[in-house]
Coordinates of C-alpha atoms and ligand atoms in Angstrom, one line a residue:
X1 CA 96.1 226.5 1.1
X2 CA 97.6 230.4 1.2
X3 CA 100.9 230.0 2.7
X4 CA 101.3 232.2 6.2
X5 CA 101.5 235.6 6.2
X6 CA 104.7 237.1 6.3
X7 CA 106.3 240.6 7.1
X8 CA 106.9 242.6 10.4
X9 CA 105.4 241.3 13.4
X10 CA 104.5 237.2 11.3
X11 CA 108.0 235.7 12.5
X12 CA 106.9 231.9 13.7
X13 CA 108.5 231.1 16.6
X14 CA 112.2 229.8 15.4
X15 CA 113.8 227.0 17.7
X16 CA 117.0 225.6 17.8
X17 CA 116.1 222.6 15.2
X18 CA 119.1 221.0 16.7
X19 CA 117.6 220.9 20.4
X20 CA 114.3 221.2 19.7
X21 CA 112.2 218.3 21.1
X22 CA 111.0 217.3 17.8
X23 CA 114.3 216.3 16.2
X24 CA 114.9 213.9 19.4
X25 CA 113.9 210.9 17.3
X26 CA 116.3 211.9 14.3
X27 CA 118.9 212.3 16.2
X28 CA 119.0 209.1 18.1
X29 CA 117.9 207.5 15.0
X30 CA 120.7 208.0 12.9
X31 CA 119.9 205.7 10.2
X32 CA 117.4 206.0 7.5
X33 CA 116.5 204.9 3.9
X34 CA 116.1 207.5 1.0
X35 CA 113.9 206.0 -2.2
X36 CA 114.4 207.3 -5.4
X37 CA 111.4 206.6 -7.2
X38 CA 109.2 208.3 -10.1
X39 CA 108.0 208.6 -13.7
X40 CA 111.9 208.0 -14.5
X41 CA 111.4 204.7 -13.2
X42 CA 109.7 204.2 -16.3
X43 CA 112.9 204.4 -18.2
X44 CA 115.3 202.5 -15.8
X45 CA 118.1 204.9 -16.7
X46 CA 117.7 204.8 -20.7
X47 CA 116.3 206.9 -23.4
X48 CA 116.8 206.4 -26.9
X49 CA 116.6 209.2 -29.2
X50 CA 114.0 209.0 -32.6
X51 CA 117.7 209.0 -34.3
X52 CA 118.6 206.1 -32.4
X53 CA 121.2 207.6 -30.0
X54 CA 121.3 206.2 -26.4
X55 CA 120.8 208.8 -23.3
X56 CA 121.4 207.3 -20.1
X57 CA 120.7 209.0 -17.0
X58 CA 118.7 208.2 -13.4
X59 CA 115.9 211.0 -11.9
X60 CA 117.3 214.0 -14.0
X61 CA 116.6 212.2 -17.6
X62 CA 114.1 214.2 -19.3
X63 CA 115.7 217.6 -18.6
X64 CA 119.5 215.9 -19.3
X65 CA 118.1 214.2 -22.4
X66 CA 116.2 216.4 -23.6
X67 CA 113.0 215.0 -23.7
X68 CA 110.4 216.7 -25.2
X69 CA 107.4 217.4 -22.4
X70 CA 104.6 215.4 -24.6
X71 CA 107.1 213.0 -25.1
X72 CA 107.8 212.7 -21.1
X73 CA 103.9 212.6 -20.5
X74 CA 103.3 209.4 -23.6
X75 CA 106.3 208.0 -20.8
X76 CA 104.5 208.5 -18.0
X77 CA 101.5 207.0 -18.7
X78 CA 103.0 203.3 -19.1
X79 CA 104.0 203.9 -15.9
X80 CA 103.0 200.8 -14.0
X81 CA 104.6 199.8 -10.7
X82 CA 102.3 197.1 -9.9
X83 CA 105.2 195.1 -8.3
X84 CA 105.3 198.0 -5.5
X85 CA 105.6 195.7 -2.2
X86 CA 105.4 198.2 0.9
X87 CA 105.7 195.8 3.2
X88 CA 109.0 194.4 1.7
X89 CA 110.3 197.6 1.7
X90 CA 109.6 198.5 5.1
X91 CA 110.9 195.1 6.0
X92 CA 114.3 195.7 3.9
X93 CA 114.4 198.9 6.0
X94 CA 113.9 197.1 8.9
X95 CA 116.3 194.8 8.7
X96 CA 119.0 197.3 7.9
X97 CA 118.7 199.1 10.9
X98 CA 117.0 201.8 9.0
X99 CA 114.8 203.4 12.0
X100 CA 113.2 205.8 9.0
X101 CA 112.3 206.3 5.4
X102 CA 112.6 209.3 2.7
X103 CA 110.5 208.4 0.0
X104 CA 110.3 211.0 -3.4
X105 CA 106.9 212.3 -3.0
X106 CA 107.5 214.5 -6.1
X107 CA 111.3 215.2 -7.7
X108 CA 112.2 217.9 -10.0
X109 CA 110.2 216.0 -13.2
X110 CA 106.8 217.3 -11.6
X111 CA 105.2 213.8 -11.1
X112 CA 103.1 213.3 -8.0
X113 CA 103.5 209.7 -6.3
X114 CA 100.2 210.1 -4.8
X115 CA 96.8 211.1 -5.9
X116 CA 96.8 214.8 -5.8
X117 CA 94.2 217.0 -7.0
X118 CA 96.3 219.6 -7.6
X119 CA 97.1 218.6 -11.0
X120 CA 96.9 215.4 -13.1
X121 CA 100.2 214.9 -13.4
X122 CA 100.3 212.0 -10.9
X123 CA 100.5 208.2 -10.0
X124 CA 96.8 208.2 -10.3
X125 CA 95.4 210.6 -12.7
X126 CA 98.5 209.9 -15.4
X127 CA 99.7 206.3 -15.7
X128 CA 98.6 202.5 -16.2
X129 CA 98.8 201.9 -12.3
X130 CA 95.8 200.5 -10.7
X131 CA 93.4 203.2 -9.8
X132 CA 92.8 202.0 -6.4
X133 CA 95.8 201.7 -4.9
X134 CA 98.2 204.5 -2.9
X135 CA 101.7 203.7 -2.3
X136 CA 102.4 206.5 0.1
X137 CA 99.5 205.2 1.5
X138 CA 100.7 201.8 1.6
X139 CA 104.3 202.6 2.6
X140 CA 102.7 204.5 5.9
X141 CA 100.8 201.2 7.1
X142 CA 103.8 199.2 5.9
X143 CA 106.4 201.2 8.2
X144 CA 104.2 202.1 11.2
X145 CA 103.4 198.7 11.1
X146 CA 107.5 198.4 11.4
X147 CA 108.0 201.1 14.2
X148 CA 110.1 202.9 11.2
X149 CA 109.0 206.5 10.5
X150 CA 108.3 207.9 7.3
X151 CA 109.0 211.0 5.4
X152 CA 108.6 213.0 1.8
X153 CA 111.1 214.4 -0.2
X154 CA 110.0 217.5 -2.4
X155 CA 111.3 219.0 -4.9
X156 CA 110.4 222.9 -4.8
X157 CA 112.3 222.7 -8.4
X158 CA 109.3 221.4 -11.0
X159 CA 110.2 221.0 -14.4
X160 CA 106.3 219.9 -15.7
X161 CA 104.2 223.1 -13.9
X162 CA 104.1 226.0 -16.5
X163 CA 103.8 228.7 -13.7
X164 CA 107.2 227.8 -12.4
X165 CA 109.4 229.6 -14.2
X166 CA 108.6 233.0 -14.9
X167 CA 108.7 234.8 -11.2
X168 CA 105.0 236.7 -12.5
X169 CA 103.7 233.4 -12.4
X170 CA 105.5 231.7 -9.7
X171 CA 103.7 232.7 -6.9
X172 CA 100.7 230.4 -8.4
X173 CA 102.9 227.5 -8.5
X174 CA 104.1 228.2 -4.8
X175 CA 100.0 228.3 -4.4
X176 CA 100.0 224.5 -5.7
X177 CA 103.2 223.8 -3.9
X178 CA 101.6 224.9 -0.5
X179 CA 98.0 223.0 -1.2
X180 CA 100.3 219.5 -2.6
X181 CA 102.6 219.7 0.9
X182 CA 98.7 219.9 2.7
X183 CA 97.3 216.4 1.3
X184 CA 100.7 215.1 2.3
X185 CA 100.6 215.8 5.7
X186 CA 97.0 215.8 5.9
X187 CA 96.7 212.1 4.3
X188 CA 100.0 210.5 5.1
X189 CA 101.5 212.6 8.5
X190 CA 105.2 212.4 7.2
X191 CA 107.7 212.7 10.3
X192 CA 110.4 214.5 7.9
X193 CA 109.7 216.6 4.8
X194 CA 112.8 216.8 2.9
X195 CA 113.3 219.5 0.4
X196 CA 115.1 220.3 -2.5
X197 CA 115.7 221.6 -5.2
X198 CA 115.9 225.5 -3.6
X199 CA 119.2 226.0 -5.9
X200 CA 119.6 228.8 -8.9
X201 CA 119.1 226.8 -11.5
X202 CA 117.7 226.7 -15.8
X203 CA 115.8 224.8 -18.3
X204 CA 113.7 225.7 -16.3
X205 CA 114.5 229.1 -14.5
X206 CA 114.3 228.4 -10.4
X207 CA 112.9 231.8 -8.7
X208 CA 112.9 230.3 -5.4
X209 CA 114.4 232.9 -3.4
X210 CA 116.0 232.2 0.8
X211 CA 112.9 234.1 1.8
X212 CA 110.4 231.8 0.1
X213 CA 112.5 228.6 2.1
X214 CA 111.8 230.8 5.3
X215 CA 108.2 231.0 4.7
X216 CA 107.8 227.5 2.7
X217 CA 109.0 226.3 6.4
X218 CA 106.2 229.0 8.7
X219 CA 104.3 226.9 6.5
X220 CA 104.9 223.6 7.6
X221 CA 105.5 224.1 10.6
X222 CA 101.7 225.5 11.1
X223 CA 100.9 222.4 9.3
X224 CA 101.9 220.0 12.2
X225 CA 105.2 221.7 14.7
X226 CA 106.2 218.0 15.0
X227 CA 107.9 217.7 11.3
X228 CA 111.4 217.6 10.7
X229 CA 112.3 219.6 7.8
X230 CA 115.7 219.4 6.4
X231 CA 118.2 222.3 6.6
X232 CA 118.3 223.0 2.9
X233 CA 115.0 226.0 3.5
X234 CA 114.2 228.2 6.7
X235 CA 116.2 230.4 8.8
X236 CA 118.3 227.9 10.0
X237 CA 119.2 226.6 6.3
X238 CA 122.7 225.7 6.4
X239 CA 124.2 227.0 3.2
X240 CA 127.3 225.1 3.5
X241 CA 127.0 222.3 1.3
X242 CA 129.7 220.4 3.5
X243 CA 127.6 220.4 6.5
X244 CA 124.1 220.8 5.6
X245 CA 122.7 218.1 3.7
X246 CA 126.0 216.6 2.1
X247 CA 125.2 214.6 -1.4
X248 CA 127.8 211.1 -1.4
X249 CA 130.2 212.6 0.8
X250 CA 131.4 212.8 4.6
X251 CA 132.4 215.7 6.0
X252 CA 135.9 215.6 7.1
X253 CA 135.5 216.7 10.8
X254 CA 132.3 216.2 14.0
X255 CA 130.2 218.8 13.1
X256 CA 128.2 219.5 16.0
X257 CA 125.4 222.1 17.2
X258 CA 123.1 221.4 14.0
X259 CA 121.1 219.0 12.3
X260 CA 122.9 217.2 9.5
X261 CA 122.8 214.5 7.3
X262 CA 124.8 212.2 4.7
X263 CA 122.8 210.9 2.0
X264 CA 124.1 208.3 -0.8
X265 CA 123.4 206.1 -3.0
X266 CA 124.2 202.1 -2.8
X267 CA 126.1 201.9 -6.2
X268 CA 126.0 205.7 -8.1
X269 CA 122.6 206.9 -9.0
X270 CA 119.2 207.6 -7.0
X271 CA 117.0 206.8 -9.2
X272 CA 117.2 202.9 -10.8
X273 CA 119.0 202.0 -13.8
X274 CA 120.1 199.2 -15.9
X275 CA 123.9 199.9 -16.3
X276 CA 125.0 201.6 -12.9
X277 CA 126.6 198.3 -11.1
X278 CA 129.1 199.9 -9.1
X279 CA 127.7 198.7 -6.2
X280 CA 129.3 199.4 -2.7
X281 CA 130.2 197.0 0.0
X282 CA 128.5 196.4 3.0
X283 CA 131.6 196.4 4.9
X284 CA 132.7 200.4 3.1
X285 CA 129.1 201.2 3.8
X286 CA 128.9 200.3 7.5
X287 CA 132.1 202.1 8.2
X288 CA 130.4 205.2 6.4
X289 CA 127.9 205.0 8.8
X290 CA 130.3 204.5 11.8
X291 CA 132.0 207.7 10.2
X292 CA 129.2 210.0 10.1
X293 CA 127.6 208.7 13.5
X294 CA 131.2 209.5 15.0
X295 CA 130.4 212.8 13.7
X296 CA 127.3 213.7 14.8
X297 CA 125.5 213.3 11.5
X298 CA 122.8 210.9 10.0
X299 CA 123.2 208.6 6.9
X300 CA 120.5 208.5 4.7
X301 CA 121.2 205.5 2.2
X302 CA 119.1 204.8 -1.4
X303 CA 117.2 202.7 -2.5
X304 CA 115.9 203.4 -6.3
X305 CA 112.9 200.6 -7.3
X306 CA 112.6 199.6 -10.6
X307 CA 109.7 200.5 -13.1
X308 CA 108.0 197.3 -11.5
X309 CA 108.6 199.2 -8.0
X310 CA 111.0 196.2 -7.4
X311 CA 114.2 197.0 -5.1
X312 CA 117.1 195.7 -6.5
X313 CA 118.6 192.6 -4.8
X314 CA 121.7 193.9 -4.7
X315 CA 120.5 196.6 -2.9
X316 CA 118.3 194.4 -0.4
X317 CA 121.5 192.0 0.3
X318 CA 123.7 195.0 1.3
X319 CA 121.7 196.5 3.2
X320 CA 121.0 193.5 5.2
X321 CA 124.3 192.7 6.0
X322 CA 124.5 196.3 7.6
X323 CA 121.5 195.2 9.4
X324 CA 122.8 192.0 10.7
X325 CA 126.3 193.6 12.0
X326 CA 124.5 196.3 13.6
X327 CA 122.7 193.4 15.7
X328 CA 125.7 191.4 16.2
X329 CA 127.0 191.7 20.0
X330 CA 124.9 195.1 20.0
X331 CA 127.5 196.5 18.2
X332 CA 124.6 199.6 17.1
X333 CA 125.4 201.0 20.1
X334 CA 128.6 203.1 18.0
X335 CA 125.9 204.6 16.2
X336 CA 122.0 205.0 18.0
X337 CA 122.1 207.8 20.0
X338 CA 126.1 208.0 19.6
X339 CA 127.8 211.3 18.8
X340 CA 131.8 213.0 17.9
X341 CA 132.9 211.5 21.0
X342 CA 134.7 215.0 21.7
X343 CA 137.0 213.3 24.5
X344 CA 139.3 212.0 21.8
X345 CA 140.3 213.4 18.2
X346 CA 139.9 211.0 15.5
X347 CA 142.3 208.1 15.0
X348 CA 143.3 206.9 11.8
X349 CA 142.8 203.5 12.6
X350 CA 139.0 204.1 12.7
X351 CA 136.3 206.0 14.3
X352 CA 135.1 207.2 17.9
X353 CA 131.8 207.8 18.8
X354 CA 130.1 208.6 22.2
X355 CA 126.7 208.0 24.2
X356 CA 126.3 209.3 27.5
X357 CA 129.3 207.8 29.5
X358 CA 131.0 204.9 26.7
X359 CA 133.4 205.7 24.2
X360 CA 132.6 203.4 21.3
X361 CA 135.8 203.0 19.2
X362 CA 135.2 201.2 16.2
X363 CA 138.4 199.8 15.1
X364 CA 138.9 198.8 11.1
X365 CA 142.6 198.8 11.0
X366 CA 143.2 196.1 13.8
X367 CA 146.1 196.2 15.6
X368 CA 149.0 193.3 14.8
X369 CA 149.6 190.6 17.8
X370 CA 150.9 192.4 20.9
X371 CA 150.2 195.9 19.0
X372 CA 148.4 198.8 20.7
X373 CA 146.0 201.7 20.0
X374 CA 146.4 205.2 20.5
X375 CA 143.2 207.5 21.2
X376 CA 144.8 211.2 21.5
X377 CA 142.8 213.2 23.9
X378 CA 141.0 216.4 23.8
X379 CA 139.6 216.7 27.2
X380 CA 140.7 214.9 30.8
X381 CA 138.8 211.8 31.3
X382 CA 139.2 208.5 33.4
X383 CA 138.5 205.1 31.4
X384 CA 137.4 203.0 33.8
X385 CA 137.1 199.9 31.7
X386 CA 137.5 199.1 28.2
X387 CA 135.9 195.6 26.6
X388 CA 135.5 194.3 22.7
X389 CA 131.4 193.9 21.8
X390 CA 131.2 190.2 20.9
X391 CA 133.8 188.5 22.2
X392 CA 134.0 190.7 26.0
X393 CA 137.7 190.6 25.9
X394 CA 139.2 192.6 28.2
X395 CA 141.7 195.5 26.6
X396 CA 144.6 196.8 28.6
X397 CA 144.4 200.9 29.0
X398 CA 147.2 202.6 29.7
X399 CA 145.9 206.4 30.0
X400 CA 148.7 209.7 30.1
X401 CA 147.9 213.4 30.4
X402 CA 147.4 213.3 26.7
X403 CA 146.5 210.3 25.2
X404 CA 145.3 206.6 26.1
X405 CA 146.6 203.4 24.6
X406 CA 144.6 200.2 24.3
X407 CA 146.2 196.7 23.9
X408 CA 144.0 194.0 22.8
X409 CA 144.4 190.5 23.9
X410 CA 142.7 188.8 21.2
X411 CA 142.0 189.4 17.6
X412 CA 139.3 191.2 15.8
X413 CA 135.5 189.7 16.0
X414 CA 134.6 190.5 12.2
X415 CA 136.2 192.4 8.8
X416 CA 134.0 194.9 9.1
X417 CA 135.0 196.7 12.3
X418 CA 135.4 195.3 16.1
X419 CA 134.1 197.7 18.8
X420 CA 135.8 198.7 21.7
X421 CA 133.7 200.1 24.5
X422 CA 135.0 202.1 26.8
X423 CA 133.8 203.1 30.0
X424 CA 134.7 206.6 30.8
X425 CA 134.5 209.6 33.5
X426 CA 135.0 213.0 32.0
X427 CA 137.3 214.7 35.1
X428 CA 137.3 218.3 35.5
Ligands
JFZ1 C1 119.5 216.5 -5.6 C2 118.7 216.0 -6.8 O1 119.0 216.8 -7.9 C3 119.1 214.6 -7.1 O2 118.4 214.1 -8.2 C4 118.9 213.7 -5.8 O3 117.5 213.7 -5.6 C5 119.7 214.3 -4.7 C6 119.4 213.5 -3.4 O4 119.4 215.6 -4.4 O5 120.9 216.5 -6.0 C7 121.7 217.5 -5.4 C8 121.2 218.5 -4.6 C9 122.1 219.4 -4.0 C10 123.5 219.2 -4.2 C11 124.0 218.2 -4.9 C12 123.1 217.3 -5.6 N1 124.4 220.1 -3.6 O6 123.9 221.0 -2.8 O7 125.6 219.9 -3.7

């Protein structure tokens, strides 16, 4: 699989990835479900050192614990995640509201989660898992089945191939690189491919250079023109961390005009562990995705299986409860399709979101009996109504050149946030 050729005269047509027809979806989407899972699995977060010593870390544990490769490889061969249930996992995405999935295909350690033939270093070729069984294969049947799309992360970085880090030999490792990213969108048509791992970086030296992130994406996108790739390679990589592809954070402001995306874990690592309990709640987490919705962003929350391929509960019953207030009184209106509302700056009392002609303001701080809230505006607009999602009461508006205030009548529906729908005209 020679990767495209480049130079004068080879530029592939470059779109605005932001208004390009094929990131429709993922922008009305909004809402998707990262999985964290690989031969670290294996070790659940724990290595213990032949002198006893404890390591803990998630994904990055061989290279932060110094693992030695053979070592890493006796690891991966217990490997066993017979408990892998696809269809609860599509299910668990489902139910959250998750409309897609971003499943480690390969991360930095070098493993494969599918059967390769590019190397033996895979779920197949180099563990105890059943030798007839594909879980990318199974997760693809398990969330078409669902109506949720799915999608690979892949780590350019690769800690296990030995023609990675010396740049003489890196341009055969790009060669596997190129054939590995063929079988997955040959076999398993991912909607997004999400890479990573493009950074300077050691033990072991990362050559990737920003021209081999414009070509890795020519690439792909002669592989099939309809896959989302995220904004971490190509021409339009956004090499603000803020904005691009920001790890556990928000930014601060809308950031409109490109693609980007929040992604986080549910307590603090990706991959599983056995001590990380520091679990968010569902009610912190739904406002995050209010947040980053009200700022034209998607929220890609984790999921890491055990070495069973078993999704934590705790995980599962968070998640769910997203799901179930993003059903209740079609409050996921603040968030499908919804956008930086750009009529109004952000209160502090919440967040604002917009789609097509509603304001949604999503209220966490609710105002005391008799109290009011202040949107301040940035634009002229009309509101011609204004209505709380679940319980339809009505909400007095009184509008001035610069601002609008809303006076409830009634109290707040739920803890987590009551929406206020507006109905709006933008004036000229
Ligand atoms: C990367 C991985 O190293 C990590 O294991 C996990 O998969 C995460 C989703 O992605 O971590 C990063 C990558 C980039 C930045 C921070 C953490 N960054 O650009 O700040």
């Amino acid at each position: 699989a020679a990767p495209p050729p480049t130079g004068p005269g080879t530029d592939y047509a470059y779109d605005d990835p932001f208004t390009a027809d094929r990131t429709r979806w993922w922008r009305e989407d909004r809402f998707g479900q990262f999985i964290h899972f690989g031969a670290y699995s294996q070790l659940q977060g724990k290595y213990q050192r032949p002198d006893g010593t404890v390591c803990q870390d998630a994904e990055w544990i061989q290279r932060n614990c110094q693992i030695p490769r053979a070592e890493y490889e006796q690891i991966a061969a217990k490997f066993n995640p017979a408990g892998f249930d696809a269809n609860a996992i599509a299910q668990t995405a489902k139910d959250a509201g998750q409309k897609y999935v971003v499943i480690t295909s390969k991360h930095h350690e070098g493993y494969a989660m599918w059967p390769t033939k590019v190397n033996k270093f895979n779920l197949r070729d180099h563990s105890s898992f059943d030798k007839n069984r594909d879980i990318l294969a199974e997760l693809k049947r398990a969330t078409a089945a669902r109506d949720v799309k799915l999608g690979f992360y892949y780590s350019i970085w690769d800690w296990h191939d030995p023609d990675f880090p010396d740049p003489a030999t890196f341009p055969k490792y790009k060669e596997r690189m190129y054939a590995q990213l063929k079988e997955l969108v040959d076999n398993y048509h991912p909607a997004v491919l999400w890479f990573d791992g493009e950074w300077s970086a050691d033990r072991p030296n990362n050559p990737w250079t920003e021209k081999d992130g414009e070509e890795l994406e020519a690439y792909v996108r002669g592989l099939d023109p309809s896959i989302v790739v995220n904004n971490r390679v190509g021409k339009r990589r956004v090499v603000d961390g803020d904005t691009g592809t920001p790890e556990q954070e928000i930014p601060d402001k809308p950031v409109d005009g490109q693609l980007w995306e929040s992604c986080m874990t549910l307590n603090g690592s990706w991959g599983y562990t056995d001590w990380d309990h520091n679990w968010k709640s569902p009610a912190d987490l739904t406002r995050k995705l209010l947040s980053i919705a009200g700022r034209s962003g998607n929220f890609l929350l984790n999921v890491g299986p055990d070495r069973n391929g078993r999704v934590p509960q705790e995980s599962v019953d968070r998640l769910k409860q997203m799901g179930q207030w993003l059903r209740t009184a079609k409050q996921s209106s603040a968030v499908y399709g919804a956008s930086a509302p750009g009529l109004v700056a952000e209160p502090g009392w919440g967040v604002v979101s917009r789609r097509g002609d509603k304001l949604y303001a999503s209220v966490f701080d609710w105002p005391a009996s008799g109290g009011s809230l202040t949107l301040d505006a940035l634009a002229p607009f009309r509101v011609r109504d204004a209505r709380v999602l679940g319980s339809g009461q009505r909400v007095k508006v009184e509008q001035s050149s610069g601002s609008v205030k809303l006076t409830p009548s009634g109290g707040r529906t739920n803890d987590i946030a009551t929406v206020i729908e507006l109905s709006v005209d933008p004036l000229p």
